[in-house]
Tab-separated table of C-alpha atoms and ligand atoms in Angstrom:
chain	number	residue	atom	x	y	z
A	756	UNK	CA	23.178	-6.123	4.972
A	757	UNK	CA	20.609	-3.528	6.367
A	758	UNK	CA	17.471	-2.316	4.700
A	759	UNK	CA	16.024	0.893	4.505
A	760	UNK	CA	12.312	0.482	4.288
A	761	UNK	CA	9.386	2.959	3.786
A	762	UNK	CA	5.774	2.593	4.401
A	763	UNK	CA	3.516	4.666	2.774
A	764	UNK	CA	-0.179	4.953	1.470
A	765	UNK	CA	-1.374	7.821	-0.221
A	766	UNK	CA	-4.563	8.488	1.531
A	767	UNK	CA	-4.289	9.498	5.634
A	768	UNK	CA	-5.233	7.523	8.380
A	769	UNK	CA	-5.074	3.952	6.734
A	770	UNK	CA	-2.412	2.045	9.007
A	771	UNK	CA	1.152	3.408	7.905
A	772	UNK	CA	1.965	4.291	11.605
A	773	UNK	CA	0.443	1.477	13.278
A	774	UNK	CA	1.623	-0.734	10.392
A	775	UNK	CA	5.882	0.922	11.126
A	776	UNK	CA	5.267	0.424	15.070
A	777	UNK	CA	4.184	-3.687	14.806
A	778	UNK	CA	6.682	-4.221	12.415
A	779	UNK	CA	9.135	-2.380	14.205
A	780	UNK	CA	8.767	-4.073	17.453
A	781	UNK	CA	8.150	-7.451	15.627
A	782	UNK	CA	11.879	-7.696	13.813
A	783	UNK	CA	12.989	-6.439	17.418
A	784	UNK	CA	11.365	-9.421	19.408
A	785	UNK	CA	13.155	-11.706	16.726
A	786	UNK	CA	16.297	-9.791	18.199
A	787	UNK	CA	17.213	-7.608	15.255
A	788	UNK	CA	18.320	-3.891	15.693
A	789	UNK	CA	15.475	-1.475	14.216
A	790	UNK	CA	15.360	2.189	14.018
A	791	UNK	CA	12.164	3.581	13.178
A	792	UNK	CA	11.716	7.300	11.594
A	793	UNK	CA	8.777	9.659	12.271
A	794	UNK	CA	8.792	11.155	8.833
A	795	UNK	CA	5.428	12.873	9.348
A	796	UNK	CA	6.890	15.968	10.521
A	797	UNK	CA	4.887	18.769	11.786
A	798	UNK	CA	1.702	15.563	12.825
A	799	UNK	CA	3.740	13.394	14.785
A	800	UNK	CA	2.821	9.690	16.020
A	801	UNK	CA	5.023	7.227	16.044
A	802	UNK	CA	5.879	7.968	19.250
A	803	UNK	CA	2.557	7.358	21.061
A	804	UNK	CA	1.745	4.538	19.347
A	805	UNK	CA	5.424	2.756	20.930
A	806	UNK	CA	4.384	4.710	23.852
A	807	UNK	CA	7.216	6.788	23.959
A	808	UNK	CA	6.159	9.965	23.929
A	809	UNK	CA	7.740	11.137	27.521
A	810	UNK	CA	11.194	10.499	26.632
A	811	UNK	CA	11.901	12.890	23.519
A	812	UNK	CA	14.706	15.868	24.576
A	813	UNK	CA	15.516	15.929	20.840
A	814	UNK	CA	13.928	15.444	17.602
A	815	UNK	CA	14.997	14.808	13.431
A	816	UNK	CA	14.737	18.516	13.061
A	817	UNK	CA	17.579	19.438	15.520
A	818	UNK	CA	19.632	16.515	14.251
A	819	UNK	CA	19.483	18.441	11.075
A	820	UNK	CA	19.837	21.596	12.177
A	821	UNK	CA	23.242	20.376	14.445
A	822	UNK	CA	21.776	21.280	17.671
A	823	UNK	CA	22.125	17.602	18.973
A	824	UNK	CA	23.897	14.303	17.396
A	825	UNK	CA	21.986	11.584	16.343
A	826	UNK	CA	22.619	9.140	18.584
A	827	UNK	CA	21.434	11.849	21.269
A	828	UNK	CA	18.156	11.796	19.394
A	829	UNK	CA	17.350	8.345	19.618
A	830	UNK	CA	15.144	7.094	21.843
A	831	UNK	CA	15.886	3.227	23.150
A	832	UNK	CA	12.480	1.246	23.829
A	833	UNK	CA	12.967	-0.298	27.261
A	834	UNK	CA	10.578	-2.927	26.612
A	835	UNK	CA	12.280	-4.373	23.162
A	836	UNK	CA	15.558	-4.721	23.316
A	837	UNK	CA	17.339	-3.271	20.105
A	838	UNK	CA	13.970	-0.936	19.389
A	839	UNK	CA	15.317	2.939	18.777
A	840	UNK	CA	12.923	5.635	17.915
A	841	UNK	CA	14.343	8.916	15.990
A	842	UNK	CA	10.924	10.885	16.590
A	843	UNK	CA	10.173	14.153	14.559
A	844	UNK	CA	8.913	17.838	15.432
A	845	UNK	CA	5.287	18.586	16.363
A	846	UNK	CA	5.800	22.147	15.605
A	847	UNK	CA	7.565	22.613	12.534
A	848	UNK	CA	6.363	22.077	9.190
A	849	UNK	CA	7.345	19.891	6.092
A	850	UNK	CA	9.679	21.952	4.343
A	851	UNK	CA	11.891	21.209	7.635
A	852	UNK	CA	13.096	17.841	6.050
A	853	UNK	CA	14.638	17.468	2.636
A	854	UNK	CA	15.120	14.645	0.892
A	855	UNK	CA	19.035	15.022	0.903
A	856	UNK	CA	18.397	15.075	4.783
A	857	UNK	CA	16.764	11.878	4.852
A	858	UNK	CA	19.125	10.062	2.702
A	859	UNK	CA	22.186	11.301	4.914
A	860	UNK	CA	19.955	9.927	8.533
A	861	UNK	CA	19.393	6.556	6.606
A	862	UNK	CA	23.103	6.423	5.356
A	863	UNK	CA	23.915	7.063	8.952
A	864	UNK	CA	21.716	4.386	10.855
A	865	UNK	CA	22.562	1.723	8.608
A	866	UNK	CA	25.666	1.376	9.647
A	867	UNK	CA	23.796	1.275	13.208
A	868	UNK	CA	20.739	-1.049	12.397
A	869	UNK	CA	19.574	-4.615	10.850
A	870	UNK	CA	16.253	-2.249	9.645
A	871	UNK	CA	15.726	1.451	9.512
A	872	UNK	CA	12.008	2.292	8.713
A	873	UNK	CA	10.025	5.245	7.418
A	874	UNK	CA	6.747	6.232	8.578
A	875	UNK	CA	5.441	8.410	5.885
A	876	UNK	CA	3.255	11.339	6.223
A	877	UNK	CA	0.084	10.711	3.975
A	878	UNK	CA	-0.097	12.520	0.684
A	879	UNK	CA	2.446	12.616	-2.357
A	880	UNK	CA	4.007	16.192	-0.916
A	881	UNK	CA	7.410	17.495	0.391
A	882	UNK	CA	7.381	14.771	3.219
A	883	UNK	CA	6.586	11.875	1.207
A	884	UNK	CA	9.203	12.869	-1.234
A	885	UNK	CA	12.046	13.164	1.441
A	886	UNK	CA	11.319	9.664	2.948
A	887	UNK	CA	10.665	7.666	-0.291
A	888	UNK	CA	14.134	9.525	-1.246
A	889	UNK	CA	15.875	7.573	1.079
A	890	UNK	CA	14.628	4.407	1.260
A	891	UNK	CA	15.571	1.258	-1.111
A	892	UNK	CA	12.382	-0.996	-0.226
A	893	UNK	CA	8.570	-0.037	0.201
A	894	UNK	CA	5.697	-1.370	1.511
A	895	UNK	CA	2.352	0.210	0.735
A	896	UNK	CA	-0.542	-0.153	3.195
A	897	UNK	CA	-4.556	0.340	1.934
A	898	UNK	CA	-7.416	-0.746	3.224
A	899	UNK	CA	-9.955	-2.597	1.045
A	900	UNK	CA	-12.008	0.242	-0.496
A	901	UNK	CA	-11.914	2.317	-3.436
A	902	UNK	CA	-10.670	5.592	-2.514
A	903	UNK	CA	-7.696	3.837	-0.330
A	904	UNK	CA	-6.856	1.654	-3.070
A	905	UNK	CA	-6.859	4.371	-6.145
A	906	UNK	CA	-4.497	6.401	-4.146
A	907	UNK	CA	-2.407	3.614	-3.358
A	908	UNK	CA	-2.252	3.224	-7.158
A	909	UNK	CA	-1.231	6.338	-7.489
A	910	UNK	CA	1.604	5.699	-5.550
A	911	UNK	CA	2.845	2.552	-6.386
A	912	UNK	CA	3.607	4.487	-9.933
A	913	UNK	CA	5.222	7.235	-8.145
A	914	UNK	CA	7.580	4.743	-6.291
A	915	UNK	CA	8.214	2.912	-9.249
A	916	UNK	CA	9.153	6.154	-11.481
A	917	UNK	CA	11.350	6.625	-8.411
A	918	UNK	CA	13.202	3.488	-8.614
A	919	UNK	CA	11.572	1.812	-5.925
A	920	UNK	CA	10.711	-1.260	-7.865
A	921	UNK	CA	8.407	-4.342	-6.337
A	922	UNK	CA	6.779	-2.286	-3.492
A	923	UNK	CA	4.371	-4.843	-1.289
A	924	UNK	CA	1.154	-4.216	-0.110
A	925	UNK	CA	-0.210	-5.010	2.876
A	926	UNK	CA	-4.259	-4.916	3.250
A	927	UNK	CA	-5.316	-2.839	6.442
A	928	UNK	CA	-9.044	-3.535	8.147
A	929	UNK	CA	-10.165	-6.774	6.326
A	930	UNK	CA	-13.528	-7.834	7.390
A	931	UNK	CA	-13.948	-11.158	6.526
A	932	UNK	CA	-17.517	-11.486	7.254
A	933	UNK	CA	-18.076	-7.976	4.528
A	934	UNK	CA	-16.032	-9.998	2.021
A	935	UNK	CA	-18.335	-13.537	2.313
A	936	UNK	CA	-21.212	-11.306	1.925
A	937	UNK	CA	-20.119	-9.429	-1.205
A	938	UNK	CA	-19.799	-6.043	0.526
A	939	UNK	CA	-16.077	-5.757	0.351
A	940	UNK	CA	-13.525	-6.110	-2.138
A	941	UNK	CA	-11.387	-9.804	-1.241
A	942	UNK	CA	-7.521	-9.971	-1.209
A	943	UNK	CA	-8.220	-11.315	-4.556
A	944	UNK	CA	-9.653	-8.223	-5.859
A	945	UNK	CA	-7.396	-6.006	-4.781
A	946	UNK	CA	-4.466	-8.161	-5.550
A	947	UNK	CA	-5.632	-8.218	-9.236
A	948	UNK	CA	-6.350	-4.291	-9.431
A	949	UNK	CA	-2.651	-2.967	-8.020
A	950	UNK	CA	-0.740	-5.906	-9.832
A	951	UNK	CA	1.707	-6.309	-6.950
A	952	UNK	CA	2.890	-8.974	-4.416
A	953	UNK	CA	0.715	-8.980	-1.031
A	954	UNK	CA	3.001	-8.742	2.121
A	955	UNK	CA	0.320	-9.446	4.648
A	956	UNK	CA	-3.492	-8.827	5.584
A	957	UNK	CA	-4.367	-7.575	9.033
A	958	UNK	CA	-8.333	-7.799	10.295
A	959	UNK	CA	-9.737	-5.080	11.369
A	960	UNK	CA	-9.662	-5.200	15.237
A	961	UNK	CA	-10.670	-3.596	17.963
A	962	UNK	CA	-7.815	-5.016	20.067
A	963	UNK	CA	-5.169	-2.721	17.776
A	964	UNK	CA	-6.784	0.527	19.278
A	965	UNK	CA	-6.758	-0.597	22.619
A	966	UNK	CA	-3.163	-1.579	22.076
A	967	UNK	CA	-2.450	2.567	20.494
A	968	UNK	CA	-4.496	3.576	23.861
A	969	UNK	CA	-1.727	1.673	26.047
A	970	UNK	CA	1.486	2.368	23.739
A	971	UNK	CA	1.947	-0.778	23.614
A	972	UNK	CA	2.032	-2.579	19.630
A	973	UNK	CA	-0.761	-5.986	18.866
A	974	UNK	CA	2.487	-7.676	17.760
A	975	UNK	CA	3.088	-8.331	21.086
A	976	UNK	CA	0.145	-10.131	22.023
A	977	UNK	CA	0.127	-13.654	21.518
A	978	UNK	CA	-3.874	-14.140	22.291
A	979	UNK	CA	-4.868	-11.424	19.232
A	980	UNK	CA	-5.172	-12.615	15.640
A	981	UNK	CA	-3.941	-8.808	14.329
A	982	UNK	CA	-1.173	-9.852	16.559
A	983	UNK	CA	-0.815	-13.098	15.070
A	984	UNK	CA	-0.724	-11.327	11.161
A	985	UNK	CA	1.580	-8.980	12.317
A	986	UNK	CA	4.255	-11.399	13.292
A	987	UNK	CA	3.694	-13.140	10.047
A	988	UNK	CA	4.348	-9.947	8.255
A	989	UNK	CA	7.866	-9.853	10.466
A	990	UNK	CA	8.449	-13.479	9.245
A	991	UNK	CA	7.904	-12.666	5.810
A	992	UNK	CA	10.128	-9.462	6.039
A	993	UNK	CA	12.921	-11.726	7.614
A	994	UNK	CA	12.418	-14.216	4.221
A	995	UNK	CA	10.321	-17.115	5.658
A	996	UNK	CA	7.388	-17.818	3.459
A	997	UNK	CA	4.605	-17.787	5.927
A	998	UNK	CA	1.053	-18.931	4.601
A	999	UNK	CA	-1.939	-16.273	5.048
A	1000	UNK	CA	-3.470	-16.639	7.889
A	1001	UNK	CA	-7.321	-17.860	8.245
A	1002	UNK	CA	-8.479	-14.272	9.530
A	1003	UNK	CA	-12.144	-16.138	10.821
A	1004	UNK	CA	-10.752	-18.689	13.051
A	1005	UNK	CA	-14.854	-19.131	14.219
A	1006	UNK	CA	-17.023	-19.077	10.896
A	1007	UNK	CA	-20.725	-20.465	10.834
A	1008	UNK	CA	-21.858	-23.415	9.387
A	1009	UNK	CA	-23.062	-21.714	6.987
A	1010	UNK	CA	-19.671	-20.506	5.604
A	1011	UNK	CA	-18.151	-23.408	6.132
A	1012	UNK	CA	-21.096	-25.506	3.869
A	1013	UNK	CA	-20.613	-22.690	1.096
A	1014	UNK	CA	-16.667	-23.424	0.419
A	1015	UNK	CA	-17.214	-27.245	0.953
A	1016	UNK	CA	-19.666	-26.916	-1.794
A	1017	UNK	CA	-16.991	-24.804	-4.187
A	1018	UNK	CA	-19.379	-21.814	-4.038
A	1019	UNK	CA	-18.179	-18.279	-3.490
B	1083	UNK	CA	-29.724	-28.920	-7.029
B	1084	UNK	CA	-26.311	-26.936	-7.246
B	1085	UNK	CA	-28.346	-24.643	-8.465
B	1086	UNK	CA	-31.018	-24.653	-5.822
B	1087	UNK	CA	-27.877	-24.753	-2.767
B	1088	UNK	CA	-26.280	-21.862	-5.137
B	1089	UNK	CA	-29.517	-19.760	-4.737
B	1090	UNK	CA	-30.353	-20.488	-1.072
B	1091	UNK	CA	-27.190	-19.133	0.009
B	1092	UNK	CA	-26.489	-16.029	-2.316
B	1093	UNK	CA	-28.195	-12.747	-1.961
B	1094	UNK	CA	-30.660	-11.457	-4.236
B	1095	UNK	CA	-28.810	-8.405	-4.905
B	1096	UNK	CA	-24.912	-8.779	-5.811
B	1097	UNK	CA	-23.651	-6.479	-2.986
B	1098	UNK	CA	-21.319	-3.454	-2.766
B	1099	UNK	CA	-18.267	-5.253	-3.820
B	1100	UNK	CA	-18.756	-5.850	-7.022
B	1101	UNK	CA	-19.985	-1.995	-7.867
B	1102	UNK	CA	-16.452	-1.096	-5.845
B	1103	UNK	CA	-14.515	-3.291	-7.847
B	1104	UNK	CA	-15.914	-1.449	-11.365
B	1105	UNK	CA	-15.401	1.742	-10.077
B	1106	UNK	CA	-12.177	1.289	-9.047
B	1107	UNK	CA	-11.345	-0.430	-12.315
B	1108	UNK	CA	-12.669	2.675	-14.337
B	1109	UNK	CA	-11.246	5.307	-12.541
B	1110	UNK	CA	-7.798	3.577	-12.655
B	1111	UNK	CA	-7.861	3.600	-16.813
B	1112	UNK	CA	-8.239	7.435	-16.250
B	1113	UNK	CA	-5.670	7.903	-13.299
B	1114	UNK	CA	-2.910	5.996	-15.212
B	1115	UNK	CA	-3.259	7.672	-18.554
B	1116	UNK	CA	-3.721	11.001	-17.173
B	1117	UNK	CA	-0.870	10.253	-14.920
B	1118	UNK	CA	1.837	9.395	-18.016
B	1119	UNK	CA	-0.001	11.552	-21.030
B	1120	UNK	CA	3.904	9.415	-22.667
B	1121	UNK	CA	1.689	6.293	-22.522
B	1122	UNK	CA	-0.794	7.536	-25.388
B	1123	UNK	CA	2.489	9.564	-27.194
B	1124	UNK	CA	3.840	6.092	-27.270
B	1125	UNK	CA	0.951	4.498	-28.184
B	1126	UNK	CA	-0.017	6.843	-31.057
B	1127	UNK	CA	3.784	6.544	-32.432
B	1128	UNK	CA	3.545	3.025	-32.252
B	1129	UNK	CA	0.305	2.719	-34.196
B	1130	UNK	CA	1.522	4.605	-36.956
B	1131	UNK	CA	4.380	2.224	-37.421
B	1132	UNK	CA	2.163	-0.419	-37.370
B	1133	UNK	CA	-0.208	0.733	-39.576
B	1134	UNK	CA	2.116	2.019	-42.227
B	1135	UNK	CA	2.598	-1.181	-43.051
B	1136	UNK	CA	-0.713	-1.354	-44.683
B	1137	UNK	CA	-1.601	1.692	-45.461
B	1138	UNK	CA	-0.679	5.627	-45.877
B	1139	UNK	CA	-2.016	7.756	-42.851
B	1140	UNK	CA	-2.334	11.531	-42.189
B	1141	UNK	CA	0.222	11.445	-39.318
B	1142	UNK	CA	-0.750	14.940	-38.617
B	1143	UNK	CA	-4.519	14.587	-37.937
B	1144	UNK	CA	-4.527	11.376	-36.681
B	1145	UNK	CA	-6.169	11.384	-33.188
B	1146	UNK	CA	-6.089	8.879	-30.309
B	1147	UNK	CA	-7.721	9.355	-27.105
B	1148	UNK	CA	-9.764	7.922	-24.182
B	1149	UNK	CA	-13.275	8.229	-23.987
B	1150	UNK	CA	-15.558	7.382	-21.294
B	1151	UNK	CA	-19.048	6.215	-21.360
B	1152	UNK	CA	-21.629	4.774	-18.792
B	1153	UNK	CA	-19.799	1.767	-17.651
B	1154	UNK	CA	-16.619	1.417	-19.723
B	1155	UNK	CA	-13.911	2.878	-20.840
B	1156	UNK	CA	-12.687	2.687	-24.941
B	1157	UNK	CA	-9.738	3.761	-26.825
B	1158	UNK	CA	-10.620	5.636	-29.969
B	1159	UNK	CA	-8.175	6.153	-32.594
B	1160	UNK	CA	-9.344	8.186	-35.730
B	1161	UNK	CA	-7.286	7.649	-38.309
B	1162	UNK	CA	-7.273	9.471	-41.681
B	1163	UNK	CA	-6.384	7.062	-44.397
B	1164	UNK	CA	-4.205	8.521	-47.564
B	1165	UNK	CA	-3.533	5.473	-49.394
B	1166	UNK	CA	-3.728	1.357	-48.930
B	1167	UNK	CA	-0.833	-0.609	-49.880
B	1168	UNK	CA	-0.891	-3.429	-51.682
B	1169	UNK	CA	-0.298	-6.238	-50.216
B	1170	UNK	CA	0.091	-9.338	-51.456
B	1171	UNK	CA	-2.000	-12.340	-49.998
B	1172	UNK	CA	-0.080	-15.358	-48.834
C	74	ATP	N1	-6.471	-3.116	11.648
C	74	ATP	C1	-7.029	-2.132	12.376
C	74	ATP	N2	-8.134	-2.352	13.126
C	74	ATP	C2	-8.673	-1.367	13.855
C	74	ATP	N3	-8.189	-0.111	13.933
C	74	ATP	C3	-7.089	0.179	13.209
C	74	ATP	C4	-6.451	-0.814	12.387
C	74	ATP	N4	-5.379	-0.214	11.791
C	74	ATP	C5	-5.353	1.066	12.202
C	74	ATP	N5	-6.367	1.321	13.051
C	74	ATP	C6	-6.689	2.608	13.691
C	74	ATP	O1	-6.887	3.564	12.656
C	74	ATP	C7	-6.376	4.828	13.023
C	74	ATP	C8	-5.391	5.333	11.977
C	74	ATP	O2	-4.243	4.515	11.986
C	74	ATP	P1	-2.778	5.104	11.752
C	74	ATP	O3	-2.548	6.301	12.590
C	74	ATP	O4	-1.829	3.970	11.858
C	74	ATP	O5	-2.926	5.546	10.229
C	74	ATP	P2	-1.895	6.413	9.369
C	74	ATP	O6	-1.982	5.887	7.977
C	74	ATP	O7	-0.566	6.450	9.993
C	74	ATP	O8	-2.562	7.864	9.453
C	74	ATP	P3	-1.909	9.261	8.952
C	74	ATP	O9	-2.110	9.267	7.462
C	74	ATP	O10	-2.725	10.304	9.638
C	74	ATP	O11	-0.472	9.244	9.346
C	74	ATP	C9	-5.766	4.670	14.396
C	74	ATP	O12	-6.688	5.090	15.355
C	74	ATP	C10	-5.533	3.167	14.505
C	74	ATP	O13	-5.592	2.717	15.835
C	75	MG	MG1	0.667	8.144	10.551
């Protein structure tokens, strides 16, 4: 009954890795066994983000090239019980990991794990292609503007021509106040451009890159609303249907008199 | 009134969203096609069938294709006709 999920994007630096690490620690507060895997070899950063960075001996590369087993490799989170990490090299490039590679590590920790996830690498190269190779469900993170959103286009048909049918998106950096004043496109909008189902939106906050700055993941912090979406995300994952959450719990007046009034 | 409560609350100018959203839209007709050049093979092959049905075509010359202009994108098909059938009216 395990899943083998990837998360990708297309263009760099939208959310993939802070989007694996919340969701990763999120199914392991609702005490499920996840193993995530950095598969952004050769720019690793999955592992300060969990704020585990101090504890790797061994890496995916050696696990491939036999120098260590995998279980050897995996790093156990000692704040979230049933949270493993299987990080990747700093100093070796790409090419290291094949897709046949991937799909063998997968095969492997599914037998271990409720959820093994994929961070991808950004791009549509070698390392994209190994971890979408191994992975039977995807979720596709973008942020709401145009260059984000045509690559994530691009690779919702490249997942699809891959068998990797119904990815979900989740919307990275929403800024609610941008949307009400027509300078950003709404869930809406994108929803209706990428024609698939929406997993979960997270707000832009400030609060997420204090959270990277500790090592320690929003999801667990009850008082933050990117918090708050993140767990959502988790229920939805688990197969609760959890209702979007209002992402400006304090609007004006002003706002509030506009939508009373029907007007957008 | 609407109208008045409509216009006291709306910008003068529509904002950046809406120019996104075209953009995006137009550059998307290009990605896809040029991403599966099968999609206008398919199209073209299922146009002829189509089309035979009321007339006689140059298969060879006909010519489908994507062309852009200002603010939209349009399909253009030229298509050589040899011959209409006849067909009788129901
Ligand atoms: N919702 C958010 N609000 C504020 N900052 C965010 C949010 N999401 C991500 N960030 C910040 O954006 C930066 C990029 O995020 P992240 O590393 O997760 O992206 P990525 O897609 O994995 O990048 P890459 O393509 O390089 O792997 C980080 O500094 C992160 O803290
Ligand atoms: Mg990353």
């Amino acid at each position: 009954m395990s899943e083998v999920i990837v998360v990708t994007s297309g263009k760099g630096g939208v959310g993939k890795t802070t989007v694996t690490a919340n969701i990763g620690c999120g199914l392991a507060m609702m005490g499920h066994k996840v193993a995530l895997i950095d598969a952004d070899t050769g720019l690793r950063n999955l592992d300060v983000v969990l704020g585990l960075e101090n504890r790797i001996v061994y890496d995916l590369t050696d696990v491939i090239a036999g120098n260590c087993r995998l279980r050897q490799a995996l790093i156990k989170d000692k704040r979230y019980e049933g949270l493993h990490l299987l990080p990747t090299a700093q100093t070796k490039d790409k090419s290291a990991v094949q897709p046949e590679h991937m799909i063998s590590l997968s095969e492997e920790l599914r037998d271990l794990f409720d959820y093994v996830i994929l961070d991808c690498p950004a791009g549509i190269e070698q390392g994209f292609k190994s971890a979408i190779a191994a992975a039977e469900k995807a979720i596709v993170v973008t942020t709401p503007e145009v260059a984000a959103i045509r690559d994530a286009d691009r690779v919702i048909g490249l997942l699809e021509s891959s068998g990797l049918n119904d990815p979900k998106v989740i919307i990275n950096r929403m800024r609610t106040k941008m949307v009400d004043r027509g300078d950003m496109m709404s869930i809406e909008d994108i929803l209706d451009i990428l024609g698939i189902e929406l997993l979960g939106v997270i707000p832009d906050d400030e609060q997420i890159i204090v959270g990277t700055n500790r090592g320690e993941p929003i999801v667990g912090n009850d008082e933050s609303l990117s918090g708050k979406a993140f767990r959502n995300i988790v229920m939805r994952i688990l197969g609760e249907p959890v209702p979007l959450l209002n992402l400006e719990p304090n609007q004006g007046f002003f706002l509030k008199l506009k939508k009373i009034i029907g007007f957008k | 009134m609407l109208d008045f409560i409509t216009r006291l609350f709306s910008r003068e100018s529509p904002g950046s969203k809406s120019i996104a959203k075209e953009r995006l839209r137009l550059v998307l007709v290009h990605d896809r096609a040029n991403v599966s050049p099968q999609l206008l093979q398919l199209l073209r092959a299922d146009l002829i069938q189509v089309i035979s049905n009321y007339m006689e075509i140059d298969e060879e010359n006909l010519d489908v294709s994507l062309e852009k202009y200002e603010d939209q994108v349009a399909l253009v098909a030229n298509i050589p006709v040899k011959r209409m059938k006849r067909v009788a009216s129901s």
